[in-house]
Short mmCIF file of C-alpha atoms in Angstrom, two decimals:
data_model
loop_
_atom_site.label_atom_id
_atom_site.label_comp_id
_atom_site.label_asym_id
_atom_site.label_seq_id
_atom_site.Cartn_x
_atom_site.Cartn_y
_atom_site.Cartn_z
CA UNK A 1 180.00 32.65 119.16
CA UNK A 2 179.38 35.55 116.26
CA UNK A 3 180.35 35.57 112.62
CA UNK A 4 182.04 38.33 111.84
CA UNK A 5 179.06 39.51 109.85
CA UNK A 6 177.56 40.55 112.75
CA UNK A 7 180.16 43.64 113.49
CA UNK A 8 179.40 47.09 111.32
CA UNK A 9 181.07 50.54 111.53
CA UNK A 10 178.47 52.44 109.68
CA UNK A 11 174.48 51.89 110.48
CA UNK A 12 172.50 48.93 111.80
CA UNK A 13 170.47 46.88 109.68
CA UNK A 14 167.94 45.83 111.84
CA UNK A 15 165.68 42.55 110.48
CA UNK A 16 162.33 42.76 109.68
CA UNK A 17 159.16 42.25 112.41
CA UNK A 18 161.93 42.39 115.84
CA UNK A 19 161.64 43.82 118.83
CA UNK A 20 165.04 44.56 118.97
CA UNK A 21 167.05 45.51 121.91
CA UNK A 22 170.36 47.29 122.75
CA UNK A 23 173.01 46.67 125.12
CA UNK A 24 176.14 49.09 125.31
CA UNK A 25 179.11 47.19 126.76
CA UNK A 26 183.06 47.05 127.25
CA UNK A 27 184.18 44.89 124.48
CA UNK A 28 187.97 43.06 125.31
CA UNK A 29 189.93 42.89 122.31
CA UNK A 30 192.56 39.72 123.10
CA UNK A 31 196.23 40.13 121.94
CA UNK A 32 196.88 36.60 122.01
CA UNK A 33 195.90 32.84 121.73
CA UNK A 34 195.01 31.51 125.22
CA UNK A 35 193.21 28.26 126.30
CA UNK A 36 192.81 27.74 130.38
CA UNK A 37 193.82 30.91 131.64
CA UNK A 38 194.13 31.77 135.47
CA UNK A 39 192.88 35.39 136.30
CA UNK A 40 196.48 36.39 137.58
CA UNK A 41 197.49 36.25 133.78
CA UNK A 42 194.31 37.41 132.30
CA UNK A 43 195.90 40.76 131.68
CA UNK A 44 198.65 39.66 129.74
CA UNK A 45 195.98 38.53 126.70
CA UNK A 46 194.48 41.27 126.58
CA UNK A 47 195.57 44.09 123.32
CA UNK A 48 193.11 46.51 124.06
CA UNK A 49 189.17 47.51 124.59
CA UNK A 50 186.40 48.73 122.52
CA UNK A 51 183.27 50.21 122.77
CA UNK A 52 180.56 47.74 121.44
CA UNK A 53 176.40 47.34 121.25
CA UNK A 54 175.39 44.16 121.67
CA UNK A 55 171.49 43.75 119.89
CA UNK A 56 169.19 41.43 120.64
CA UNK A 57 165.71 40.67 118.32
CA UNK A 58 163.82 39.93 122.19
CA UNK A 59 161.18 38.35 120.85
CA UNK A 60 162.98 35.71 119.06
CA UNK A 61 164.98 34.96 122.11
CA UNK A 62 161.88 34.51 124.36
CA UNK A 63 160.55 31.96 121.99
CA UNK A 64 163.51 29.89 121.47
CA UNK A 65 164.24 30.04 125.57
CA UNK A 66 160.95 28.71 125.91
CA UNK A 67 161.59 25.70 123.24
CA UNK A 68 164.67 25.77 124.84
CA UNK A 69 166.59 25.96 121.89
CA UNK A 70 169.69 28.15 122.20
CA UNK A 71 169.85 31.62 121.77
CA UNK A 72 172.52 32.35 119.57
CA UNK A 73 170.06 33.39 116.43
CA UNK A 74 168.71 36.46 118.71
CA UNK A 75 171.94 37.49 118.56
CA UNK A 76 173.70 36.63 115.93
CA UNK A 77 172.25 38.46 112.77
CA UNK A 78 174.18 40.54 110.51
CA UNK A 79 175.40 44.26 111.90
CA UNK A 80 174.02 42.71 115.45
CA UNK A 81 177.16 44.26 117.10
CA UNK A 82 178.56 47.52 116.35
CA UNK A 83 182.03 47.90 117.57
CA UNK A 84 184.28 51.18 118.18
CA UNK A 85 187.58 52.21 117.15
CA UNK A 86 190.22 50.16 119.11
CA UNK A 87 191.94 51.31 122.10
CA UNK A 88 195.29 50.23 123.14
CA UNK A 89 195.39 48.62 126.74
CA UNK A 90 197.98 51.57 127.43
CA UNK A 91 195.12 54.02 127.06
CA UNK A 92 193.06 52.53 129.65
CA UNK A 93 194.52 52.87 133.60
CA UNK A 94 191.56 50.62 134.77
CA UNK A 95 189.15 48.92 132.55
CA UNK A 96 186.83 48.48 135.83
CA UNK A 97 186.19 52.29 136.42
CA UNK A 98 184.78 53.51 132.90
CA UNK A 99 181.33 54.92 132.32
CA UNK A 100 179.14 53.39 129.60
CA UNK A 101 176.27 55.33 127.97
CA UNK A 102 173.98 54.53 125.35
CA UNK A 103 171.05 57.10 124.11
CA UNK A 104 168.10 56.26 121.48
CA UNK A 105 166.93 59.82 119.92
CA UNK A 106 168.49 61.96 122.26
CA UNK A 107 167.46 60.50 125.61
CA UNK A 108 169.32 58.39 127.67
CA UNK A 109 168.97 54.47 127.84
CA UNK A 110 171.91 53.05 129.89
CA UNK A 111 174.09 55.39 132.05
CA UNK A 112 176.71 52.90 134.00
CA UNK A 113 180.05 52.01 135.22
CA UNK A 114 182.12 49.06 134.06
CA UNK A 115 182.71 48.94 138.24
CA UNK A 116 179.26 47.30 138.35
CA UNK A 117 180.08 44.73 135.94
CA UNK A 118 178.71 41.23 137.96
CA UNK A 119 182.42 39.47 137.20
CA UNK A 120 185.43 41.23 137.16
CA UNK A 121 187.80 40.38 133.52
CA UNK A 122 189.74 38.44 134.80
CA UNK A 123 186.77 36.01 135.87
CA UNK A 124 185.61 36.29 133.06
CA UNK A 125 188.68 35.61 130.36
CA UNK A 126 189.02 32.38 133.14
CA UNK A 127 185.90 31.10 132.73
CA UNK A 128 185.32 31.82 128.76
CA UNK A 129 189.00 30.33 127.57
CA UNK A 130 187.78 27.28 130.12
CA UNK A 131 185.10 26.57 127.31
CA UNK A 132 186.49 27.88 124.46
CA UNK A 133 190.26 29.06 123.07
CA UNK A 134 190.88 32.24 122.57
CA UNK A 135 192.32 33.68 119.47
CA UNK A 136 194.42 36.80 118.80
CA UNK A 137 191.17 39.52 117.74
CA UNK A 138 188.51 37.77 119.39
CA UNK A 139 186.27 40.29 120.92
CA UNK A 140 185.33 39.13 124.46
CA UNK A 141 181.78 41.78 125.56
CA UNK A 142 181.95 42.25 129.44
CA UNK A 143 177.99 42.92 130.33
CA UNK A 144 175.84 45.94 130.04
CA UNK A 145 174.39 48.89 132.35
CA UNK A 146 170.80 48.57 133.36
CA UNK A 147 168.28 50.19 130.77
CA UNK A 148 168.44 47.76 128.23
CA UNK A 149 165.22 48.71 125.70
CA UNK A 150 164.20 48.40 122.19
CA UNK A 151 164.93 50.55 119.18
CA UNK A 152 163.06 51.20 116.02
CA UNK A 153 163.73 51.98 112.32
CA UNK A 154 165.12 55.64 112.10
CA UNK A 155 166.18 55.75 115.70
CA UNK A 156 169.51 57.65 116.45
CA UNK A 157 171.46 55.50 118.55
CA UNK A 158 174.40 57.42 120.29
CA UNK A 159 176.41 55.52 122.15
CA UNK A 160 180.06 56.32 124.59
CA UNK A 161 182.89 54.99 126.73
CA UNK A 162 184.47 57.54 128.60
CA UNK A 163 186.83 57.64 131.58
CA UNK A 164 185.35 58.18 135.17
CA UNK A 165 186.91 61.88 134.89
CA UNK A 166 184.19 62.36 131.84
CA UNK A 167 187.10 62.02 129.09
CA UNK A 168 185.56 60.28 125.80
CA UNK A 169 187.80 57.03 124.98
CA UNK A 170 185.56 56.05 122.07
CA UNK A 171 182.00 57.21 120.33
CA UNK A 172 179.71 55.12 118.05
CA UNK A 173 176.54 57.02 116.60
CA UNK A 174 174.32 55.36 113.95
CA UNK A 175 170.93 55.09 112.56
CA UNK A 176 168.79 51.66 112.65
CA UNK A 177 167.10 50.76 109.09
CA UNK A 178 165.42 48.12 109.09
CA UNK A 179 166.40 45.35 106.72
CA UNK A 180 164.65 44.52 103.07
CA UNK A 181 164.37 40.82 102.93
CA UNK A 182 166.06 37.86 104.91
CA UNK A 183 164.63 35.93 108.07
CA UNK A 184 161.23 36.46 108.82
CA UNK A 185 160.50 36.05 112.58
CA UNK A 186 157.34 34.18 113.04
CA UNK A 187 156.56 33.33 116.70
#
């Protein structure tokens, strides 16, 4: 679960005293409300795809996991998740053959293909909307590319989804800042 204070457009706002890291991911944007659904219909809730960074502040989540407490703080701060432009489902041929890339200053962090994603959508719309219903915007993130690593204050993060012919589907670039005030991590 994330509040919807944790998507941005613009920059990230990263929190005081984290070691925060970055995952670049597909993000599933559903079209409809859905509760129990079998993979062969999977398709039919979803409107369309983004591209999306899922953060992390590491070093909180290493201390709750060992109180094991869960782990939704690490990852639910504000501008935690930086979303893309939607994409119509009509855009995309096959959502399981896109390349993912995510670079911090200019060099390059992740470098994958949604092909290597450990569960297929379908799986995984089955097994969320099992838990959990499904609502009409809900934005479902697929898994990340290997590479995962931190970023600093004043980092340029670049980050793109792009078909496997190289064609860019969607772009986020921003700067991390870190954040005056708030939550102070204290291990």
């Amino acid at each position: 679960m994330k509040a919807i204070s944790v998507f941005f457009f613009q920059q990230d706002d990263k929190p005081t005293y984290w070691v925060v890291n970055l995952l670049v991911e597909l993000g599933l944007v559903i079209g409809k409300r859905g509760r129990d659904i079998a993979q062969g219909d999977a398709e039919s809730y979803i409107a369309g795809y983004a591209l999306a960074v899922d953060m992390t502040a590491r070093n909180v989540q290493d201390e709750v996991k060992k109180l094991g407490l869960p782990w939704s703080t690490a990852k639910g701060f504000d501008t935690f998740t930086p979303i893309g432009s939607f994409i119509p489902k009509s855009q995309i041929q096959d959502p399981h053959n896109l390349q993912l890339s995510l670079k911090i200053n200019g060099t390059v962090k992740q470098n994958g293909t949604t092909a290597d994603m450990i569960s297929r959508i379908p799986r995984l719309l089955e097994h969320i909307s099992s838990i959990m219903t499904l609502e009409e915007g809900d934005l479902v993130l697929t898994g990340t590319p290997s590479g995962v690593g931190p970023v600093s204050p004043g980092d340029k993060v670049e980050c793109l989804l792009a078909t496997s012919a190289g064609q860019e589907l969607s772009s986020l670039v921003f700067t991390a800042v870190a954040r005056q005030g708030g939550y102070q991590f204290k291990a």
